[in-house]
mmCIF file of C-alpha atoms in Angstrom:
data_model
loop_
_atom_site.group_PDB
_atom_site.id
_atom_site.type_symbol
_atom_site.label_atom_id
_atom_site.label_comp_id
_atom_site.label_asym_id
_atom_site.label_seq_id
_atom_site.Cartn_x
_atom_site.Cartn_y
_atom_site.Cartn_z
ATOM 1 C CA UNK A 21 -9.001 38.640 2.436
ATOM 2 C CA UNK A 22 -10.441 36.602 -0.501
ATOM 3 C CA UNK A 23 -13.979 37.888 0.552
ATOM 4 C CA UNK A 24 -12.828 41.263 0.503
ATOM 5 C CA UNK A 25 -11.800 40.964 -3.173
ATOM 6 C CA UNK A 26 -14.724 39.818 -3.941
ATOM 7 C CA UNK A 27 -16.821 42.444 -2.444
ATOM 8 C CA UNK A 28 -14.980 45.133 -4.347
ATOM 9 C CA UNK A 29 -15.942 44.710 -7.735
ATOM 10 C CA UNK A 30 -19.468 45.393 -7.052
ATOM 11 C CA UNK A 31 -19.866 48.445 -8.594
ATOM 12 C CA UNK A 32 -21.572 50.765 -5.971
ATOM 13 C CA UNK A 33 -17.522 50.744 -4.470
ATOM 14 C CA UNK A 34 -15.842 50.481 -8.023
ATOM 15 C CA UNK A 35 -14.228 47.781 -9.705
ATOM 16 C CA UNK A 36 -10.719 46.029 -8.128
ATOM 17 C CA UNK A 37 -9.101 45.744 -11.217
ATOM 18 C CA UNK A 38 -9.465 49.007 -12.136
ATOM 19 C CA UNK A 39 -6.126 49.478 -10.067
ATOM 20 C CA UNK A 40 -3.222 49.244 -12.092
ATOM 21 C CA UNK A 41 -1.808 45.071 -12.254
ATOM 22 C CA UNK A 42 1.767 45.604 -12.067
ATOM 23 C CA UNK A 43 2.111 48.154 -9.870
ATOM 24 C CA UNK A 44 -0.507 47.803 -6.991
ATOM 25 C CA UNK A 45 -2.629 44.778 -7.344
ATOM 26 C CA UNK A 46 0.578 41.497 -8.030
ATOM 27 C CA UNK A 47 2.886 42.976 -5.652
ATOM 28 C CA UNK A 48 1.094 44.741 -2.784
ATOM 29 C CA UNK A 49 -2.282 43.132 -2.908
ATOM 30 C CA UNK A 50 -2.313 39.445 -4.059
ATOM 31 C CA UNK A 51 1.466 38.598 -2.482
ATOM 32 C CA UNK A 52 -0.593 38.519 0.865
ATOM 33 C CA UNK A 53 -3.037 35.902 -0.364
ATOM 34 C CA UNK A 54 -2.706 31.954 0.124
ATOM 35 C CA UNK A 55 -1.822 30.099 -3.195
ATOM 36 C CA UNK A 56 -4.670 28.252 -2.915
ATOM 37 C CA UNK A 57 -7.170 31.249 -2.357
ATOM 38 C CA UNK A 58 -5.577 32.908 -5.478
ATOM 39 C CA UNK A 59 -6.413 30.165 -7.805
ATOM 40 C CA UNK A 60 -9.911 30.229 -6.400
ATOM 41 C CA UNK A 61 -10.261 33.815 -7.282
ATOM 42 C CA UNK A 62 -9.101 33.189 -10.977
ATOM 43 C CA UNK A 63 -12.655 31.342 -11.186
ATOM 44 C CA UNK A 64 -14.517 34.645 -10.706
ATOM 45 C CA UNK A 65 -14.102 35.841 -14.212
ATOM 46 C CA UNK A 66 -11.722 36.248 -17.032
ATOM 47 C CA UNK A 67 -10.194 39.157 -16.409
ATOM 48 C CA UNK A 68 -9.556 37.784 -12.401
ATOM 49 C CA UNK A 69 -8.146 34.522 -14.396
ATOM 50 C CA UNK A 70 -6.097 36.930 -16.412
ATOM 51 C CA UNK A 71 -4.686 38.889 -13.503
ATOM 52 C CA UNK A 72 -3.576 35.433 -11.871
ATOM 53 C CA UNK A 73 -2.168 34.336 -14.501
ATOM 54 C CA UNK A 74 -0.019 37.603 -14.484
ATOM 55 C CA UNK A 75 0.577 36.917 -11.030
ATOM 56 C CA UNK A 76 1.896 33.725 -11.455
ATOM 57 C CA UNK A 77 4.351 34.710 -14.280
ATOM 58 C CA UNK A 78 6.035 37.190 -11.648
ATOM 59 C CA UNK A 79 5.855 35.402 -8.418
ATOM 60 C CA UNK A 80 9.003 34.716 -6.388
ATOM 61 C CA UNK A 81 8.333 32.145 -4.644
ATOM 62 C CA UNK A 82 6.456 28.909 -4.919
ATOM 63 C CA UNK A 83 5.985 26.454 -2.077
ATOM 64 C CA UNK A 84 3.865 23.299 -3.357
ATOM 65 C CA UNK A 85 2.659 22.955 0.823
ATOM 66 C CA UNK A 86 0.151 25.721 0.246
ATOM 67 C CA UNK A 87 -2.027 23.913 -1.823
ATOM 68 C CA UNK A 88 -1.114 20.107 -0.859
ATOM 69 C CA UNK A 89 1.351 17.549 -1.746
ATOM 70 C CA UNK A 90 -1.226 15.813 -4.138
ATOM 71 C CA UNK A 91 -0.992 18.219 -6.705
ATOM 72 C CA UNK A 92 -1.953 17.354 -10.640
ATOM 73 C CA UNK A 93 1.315 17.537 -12.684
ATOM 74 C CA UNK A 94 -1.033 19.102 -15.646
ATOM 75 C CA UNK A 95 -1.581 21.811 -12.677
ATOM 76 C CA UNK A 96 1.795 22.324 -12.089
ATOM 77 C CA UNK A 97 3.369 23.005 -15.380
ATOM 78 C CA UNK A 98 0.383 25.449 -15.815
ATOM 79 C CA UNK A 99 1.125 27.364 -13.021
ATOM 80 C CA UNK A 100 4.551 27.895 -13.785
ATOM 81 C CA UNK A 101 4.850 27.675 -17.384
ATOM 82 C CA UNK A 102 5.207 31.272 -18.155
ATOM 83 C CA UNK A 103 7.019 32.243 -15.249
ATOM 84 C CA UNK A 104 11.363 32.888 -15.215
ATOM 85 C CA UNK A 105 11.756 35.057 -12.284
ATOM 86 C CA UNK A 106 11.298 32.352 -9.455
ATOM 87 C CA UNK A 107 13.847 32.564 -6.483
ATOM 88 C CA UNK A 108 12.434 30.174 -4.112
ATOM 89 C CA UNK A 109 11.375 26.514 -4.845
ATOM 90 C CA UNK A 110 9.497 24.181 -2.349
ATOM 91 C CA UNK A 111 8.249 20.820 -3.826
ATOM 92 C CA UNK A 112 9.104 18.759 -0.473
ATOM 93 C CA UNK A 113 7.126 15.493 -0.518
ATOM 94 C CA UNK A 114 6.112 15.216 -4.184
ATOM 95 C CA UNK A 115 7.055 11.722 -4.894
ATOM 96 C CA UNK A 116 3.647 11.202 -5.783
ATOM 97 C CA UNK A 117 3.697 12.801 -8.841
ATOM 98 C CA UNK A 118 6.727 14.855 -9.613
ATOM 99 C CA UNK A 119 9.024 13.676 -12.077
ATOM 100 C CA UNK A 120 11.766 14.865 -14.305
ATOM 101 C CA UNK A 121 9.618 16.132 -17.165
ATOM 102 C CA UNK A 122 7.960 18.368 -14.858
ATOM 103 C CA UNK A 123 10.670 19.663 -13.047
ATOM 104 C CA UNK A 124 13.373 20.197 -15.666
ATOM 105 C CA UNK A 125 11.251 22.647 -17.495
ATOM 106 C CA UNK A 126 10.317 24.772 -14.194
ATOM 107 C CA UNK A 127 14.434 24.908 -13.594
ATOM 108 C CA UNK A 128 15.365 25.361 -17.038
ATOM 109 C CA UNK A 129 13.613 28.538 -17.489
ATOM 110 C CA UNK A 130 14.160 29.617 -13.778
ATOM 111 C CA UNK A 131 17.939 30.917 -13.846
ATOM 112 C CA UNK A 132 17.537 33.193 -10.456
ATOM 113 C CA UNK A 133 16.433 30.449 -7.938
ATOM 114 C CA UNK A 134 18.625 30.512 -4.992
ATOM 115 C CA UNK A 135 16.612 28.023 -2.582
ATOM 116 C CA UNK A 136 15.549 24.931 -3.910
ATOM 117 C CA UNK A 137 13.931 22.170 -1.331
ATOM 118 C CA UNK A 138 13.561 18.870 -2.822
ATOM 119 C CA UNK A 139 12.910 16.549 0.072
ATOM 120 C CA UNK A 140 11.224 12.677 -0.592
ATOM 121 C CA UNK A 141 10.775 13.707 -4.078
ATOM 122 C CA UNK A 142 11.732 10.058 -4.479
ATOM 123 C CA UNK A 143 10.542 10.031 -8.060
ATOM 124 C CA UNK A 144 13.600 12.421 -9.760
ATOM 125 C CA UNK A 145 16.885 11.284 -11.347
ATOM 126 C CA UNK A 146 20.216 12.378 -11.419
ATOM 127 C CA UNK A 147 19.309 14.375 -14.480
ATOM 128 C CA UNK A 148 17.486 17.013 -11.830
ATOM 129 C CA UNK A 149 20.301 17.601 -10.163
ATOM 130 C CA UNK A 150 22.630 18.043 -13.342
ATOM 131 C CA UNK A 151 19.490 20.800 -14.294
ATOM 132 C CA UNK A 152 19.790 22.642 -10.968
ATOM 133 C CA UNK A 153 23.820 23.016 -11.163
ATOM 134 C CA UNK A 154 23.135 23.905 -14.912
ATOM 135 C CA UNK A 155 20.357 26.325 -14.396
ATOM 136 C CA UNK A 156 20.980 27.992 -11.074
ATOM 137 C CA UNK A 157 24.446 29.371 -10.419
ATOM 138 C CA UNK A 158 23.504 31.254 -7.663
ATOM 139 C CA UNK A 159 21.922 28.715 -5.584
ATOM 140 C CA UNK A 160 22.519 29.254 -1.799
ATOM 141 C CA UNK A 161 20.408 26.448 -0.245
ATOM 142 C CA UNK A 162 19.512 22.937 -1.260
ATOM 143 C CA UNK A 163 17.170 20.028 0.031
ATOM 144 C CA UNK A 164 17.828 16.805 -1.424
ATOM 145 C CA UNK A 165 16.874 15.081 2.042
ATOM 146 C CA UNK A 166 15.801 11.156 1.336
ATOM 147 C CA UNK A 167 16.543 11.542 -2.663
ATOM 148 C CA UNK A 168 18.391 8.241 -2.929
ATOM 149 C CA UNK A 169 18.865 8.989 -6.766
ATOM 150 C CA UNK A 170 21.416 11.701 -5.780
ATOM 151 C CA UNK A 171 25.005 9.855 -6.489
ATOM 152 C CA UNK A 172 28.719 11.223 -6.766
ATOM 153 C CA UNK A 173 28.233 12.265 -10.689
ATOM 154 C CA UNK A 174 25.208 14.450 -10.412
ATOM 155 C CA UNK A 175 26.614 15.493 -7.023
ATOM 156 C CA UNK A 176 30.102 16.551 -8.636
ATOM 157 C CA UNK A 177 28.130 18.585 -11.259
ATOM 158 C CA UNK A 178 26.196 20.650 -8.687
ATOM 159 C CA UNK A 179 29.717 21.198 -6.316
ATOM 160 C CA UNK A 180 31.507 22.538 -9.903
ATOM 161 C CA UNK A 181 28.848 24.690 -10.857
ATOM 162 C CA UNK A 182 26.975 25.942 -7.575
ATOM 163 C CA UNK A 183 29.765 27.188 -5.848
ATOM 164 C CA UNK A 184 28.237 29.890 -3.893
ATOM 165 C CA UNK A 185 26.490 27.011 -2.019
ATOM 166 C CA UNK A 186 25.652 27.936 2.258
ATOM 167 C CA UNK A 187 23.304 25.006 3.146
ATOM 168 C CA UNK A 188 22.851 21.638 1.944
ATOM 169 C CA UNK A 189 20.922 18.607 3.336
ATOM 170 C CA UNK A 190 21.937 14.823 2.000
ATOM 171 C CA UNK A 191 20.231 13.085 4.962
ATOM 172 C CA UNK A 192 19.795 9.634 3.288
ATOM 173 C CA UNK A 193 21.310 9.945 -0.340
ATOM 174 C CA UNK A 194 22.706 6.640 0.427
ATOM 175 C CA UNK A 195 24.864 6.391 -2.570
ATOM 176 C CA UNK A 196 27.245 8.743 -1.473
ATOM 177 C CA UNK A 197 30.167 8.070 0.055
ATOM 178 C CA UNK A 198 33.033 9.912 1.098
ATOM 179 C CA UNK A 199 34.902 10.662 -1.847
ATOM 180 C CA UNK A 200 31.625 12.603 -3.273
ATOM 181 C CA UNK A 201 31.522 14.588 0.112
ATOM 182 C CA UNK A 202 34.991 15.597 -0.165
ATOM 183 C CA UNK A 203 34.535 16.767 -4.203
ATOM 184 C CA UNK A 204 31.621 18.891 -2.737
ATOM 185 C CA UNK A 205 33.669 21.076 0.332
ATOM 186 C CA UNK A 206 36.490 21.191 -1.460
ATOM 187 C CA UNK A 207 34.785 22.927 -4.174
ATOM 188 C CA UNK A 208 31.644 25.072 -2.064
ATOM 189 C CA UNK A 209 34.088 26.604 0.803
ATOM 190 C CA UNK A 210 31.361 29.042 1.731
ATOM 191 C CA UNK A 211 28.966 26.242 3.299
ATOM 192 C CA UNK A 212 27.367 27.696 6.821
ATOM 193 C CA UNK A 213 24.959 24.496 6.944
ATOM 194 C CA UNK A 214 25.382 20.666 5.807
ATOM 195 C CA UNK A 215 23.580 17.493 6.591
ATOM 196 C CA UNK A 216 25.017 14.087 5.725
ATOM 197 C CA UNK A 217 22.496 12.049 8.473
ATOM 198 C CA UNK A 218 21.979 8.610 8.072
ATOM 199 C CA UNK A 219 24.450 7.748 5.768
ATOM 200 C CA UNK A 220 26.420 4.371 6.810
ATOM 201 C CA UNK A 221 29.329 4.827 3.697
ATOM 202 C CA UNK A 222 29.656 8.665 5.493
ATOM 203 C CA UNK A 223 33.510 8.154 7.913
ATOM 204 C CA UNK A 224 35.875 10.656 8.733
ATOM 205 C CA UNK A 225 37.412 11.277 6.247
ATOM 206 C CA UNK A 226 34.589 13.300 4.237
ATOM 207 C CA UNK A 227 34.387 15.100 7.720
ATOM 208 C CA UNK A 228 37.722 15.905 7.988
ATOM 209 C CA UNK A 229 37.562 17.460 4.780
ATOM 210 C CA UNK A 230 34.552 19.417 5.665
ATOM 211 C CA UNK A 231 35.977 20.820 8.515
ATOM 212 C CA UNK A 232 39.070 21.818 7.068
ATOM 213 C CA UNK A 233 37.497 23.368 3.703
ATOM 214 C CA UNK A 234 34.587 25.072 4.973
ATOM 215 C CA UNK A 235 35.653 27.427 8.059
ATOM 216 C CA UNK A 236 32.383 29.426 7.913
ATOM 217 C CA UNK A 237 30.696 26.114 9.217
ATOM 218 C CA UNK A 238 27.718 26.831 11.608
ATOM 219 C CA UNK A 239 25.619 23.474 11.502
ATOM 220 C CA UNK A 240 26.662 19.704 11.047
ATOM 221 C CA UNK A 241 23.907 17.200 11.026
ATOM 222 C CA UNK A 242 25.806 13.302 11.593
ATOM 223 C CA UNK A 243 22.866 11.377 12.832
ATOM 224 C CA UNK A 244 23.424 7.729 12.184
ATOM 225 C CA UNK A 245 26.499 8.203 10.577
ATOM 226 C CA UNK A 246 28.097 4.772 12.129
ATOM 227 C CA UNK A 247 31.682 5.053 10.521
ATOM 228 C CA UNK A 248 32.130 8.734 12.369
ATOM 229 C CA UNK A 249 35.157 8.112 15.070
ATOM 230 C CA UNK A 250 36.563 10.643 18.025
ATOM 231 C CA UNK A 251 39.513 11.796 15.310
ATOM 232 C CA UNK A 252 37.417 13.335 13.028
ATOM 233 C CA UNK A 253 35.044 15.072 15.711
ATOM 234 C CA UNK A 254 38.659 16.533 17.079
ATOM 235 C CA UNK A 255 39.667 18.237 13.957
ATOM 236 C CA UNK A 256 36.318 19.441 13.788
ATOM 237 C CA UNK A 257 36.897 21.298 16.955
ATOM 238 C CA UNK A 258 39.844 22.354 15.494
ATOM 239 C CA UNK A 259 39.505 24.045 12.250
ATOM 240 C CA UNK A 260 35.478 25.062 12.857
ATOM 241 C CA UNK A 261 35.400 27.983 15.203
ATOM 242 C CA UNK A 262 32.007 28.992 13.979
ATOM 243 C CA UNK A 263 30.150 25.851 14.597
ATOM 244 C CA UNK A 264 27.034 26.125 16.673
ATOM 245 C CA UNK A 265 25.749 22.795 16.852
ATOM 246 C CA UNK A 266 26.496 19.307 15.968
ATOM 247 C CA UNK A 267 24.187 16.041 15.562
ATOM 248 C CA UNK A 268 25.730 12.863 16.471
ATOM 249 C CA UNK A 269 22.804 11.174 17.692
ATOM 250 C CA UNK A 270 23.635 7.014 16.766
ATOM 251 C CA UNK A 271 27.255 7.913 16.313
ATOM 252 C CA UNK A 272 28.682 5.017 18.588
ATOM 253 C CA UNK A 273 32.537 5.667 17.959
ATOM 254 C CA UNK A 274 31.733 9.404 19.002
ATOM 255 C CA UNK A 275 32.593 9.959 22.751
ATOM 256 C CA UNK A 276 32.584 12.410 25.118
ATOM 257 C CA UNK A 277 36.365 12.927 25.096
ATOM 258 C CA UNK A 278 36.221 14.008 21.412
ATOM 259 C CA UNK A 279 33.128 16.111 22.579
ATOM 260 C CA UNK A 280 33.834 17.791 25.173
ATOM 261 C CA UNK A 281 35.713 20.245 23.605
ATOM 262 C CA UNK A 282 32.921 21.475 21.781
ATOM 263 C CA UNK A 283 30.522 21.481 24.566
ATOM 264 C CA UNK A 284 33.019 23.767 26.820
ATOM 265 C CA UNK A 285 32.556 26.554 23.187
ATOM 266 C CA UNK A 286 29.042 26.699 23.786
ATOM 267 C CA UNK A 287 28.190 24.658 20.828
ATOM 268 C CA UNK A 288 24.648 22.609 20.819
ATOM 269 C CA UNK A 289 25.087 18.789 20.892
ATOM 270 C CA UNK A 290 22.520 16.156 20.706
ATOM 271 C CA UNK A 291 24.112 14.030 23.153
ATOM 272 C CA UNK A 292 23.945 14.556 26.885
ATOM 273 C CA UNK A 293 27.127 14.706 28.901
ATOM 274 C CA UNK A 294 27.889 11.283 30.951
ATOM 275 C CA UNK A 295 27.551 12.902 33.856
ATOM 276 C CA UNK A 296 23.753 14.430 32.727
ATOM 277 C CA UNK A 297 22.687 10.932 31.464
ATOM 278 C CA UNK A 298 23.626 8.757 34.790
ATOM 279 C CA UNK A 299 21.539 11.354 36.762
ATOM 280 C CA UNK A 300 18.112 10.569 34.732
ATOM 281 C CA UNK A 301 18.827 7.229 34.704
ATOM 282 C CA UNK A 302 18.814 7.074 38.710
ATOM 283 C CA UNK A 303 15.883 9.314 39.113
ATOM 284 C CA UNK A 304 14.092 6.901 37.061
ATOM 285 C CA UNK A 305 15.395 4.517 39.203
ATOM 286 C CA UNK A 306 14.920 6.077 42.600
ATOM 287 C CA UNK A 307 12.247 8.681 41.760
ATOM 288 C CA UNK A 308 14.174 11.574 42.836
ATOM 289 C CA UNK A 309 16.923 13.751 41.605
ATOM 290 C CA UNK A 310 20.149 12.907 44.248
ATOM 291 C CA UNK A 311 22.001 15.800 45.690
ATOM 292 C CA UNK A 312 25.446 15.228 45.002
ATOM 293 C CA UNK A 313 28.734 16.947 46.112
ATOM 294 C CA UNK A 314 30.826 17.231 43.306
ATOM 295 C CA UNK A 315 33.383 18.057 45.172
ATOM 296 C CA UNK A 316 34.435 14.800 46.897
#
């Protein structure tokens, strides 16, 4: 596609940005090129450097994967500095370089973003968070997966402010415990998708709470959360008709009793029935899968 650019502004087939910027060339031409490609092309001349530039005051989205994780912060406030119209934000895996200088900027100016994915930018503070809840009232869906800088304060700020909220991951934002959790559903009822994995101060009373203040509830991601017991799992059952699947994976007070209910509804568990398990466990043994009658 790049090449193809390129090979229109010879001039025995016209010049390329002779088409008209706004209305042909940023949203039905250059949408369809890599990030990376497009900031190639800006070295080709000044007016291609100008039309990027354009571009990149009016993009959507921006997802830091297209061009690597090792990207130079004086790059990335340049890239975005003139641009207020972003809806999507990817900068999963910065912790190299992204800090709060260069992020609070990008979210101050950036009052539309509705998906925000944050994940092991280990390098932020609570002040990010405090930015997004400021900044973005319509945020639907947040990453904050292995941000152990995320604690109840910032947390309560983004749960009073963002409360149109439908997904939110907190695998491994260690400081939280259940009180924060609670402040959260209580507040963002409309949640479809939540992840509190591997999170030992995580019991059942934050999942209680979920359960009862978020009926839309389609996903629950427990993984390693130790303090997790049968009750909680039960009431889950109970008040969550639209779940779809549940993690317990390392939840050793979880059994099949509180389970099972679940698992008759269809809903996808990360945990194999007792009955499944012992079966693998004597074909390893044996080598074979035993026929046996249920019915004895």
């Amino acid at each position: 596609a790049l090449w193809c650019l390129m090979m229109s502004v010879t001039p025995t087939r016209g010049c390329l940005l002779d088409l008209p910027w706004e209305d042909i060339l940023v949203p039905h031409i250059l949408c369809h090129l890599p990030l990376q490609q497009l900031l190639s092309l800006q070295r080709v001349s000044k007016s291609f450097q100008s039309l990027i530039q354009l571009y990149l005051a009016n993009m959507r989205c921006f997802d830091s994967s297209q061009i690597g994780p090792a990207i130079p912060r004086a790059a990335f406030v340049n890239l975005l500095k003139d641009n207020e119209v972003l809806q999507q934000l990817a900068l999963q895996n910065c912790s190299d370089w992204l800090t709060d200088q260069e992020l609070l900027p990008v979210i101050g100016q950036n009052h539309h973003l509705h998906h925000i994915q944050l994940k092991g930018c280990a390098q932020l503070s609570r002040h990010a968070l405090v930015a997004i809840s400021l900044s973005c009232p319509n945020l639907r869906q947040l990453s904050l997966a292995h941000c152990e800088w995320v604690d109840s304060l910032s947390l309560r700020s983004l749960a009073d402010h963002c409360k149109a909220l439908e997904a939110v991951d907190l695998t491994a934002c260690r400081q939280l415990k259940d009180e924060a959790i609670c402040y959260l559903v209580q507040k963002c009822g409309r949640l479809k998708s939540l992840s509190l994995a591997v999170n030992a101060n995580v019991g059942d009373v934050a999942v209680e709470e979920t359960a009862k203040c978020c009926p839309e509830l389609e996903h629950l991601d427990l993984t390693g959360c130790l303090r997790v017991k049968n009750d909680s799992i039960r009431v889950l059952a109970e008040y969550c008709p639209k779940l779809r699947s549940l993690k317990v994976k390392h939840c050793h007070n979880v059994a099949e009793s509180s389970l099972s209910v679940l698992r008759s509804r269809g809903v996808e568990l990360d945990v194999e029935p007792p009955l499944q398990r012992a079966l693998v466990l004597l074909q390893d043994v044996v080598g074979f899968a035993p026929f046996i009658n249920l019915q004895i």
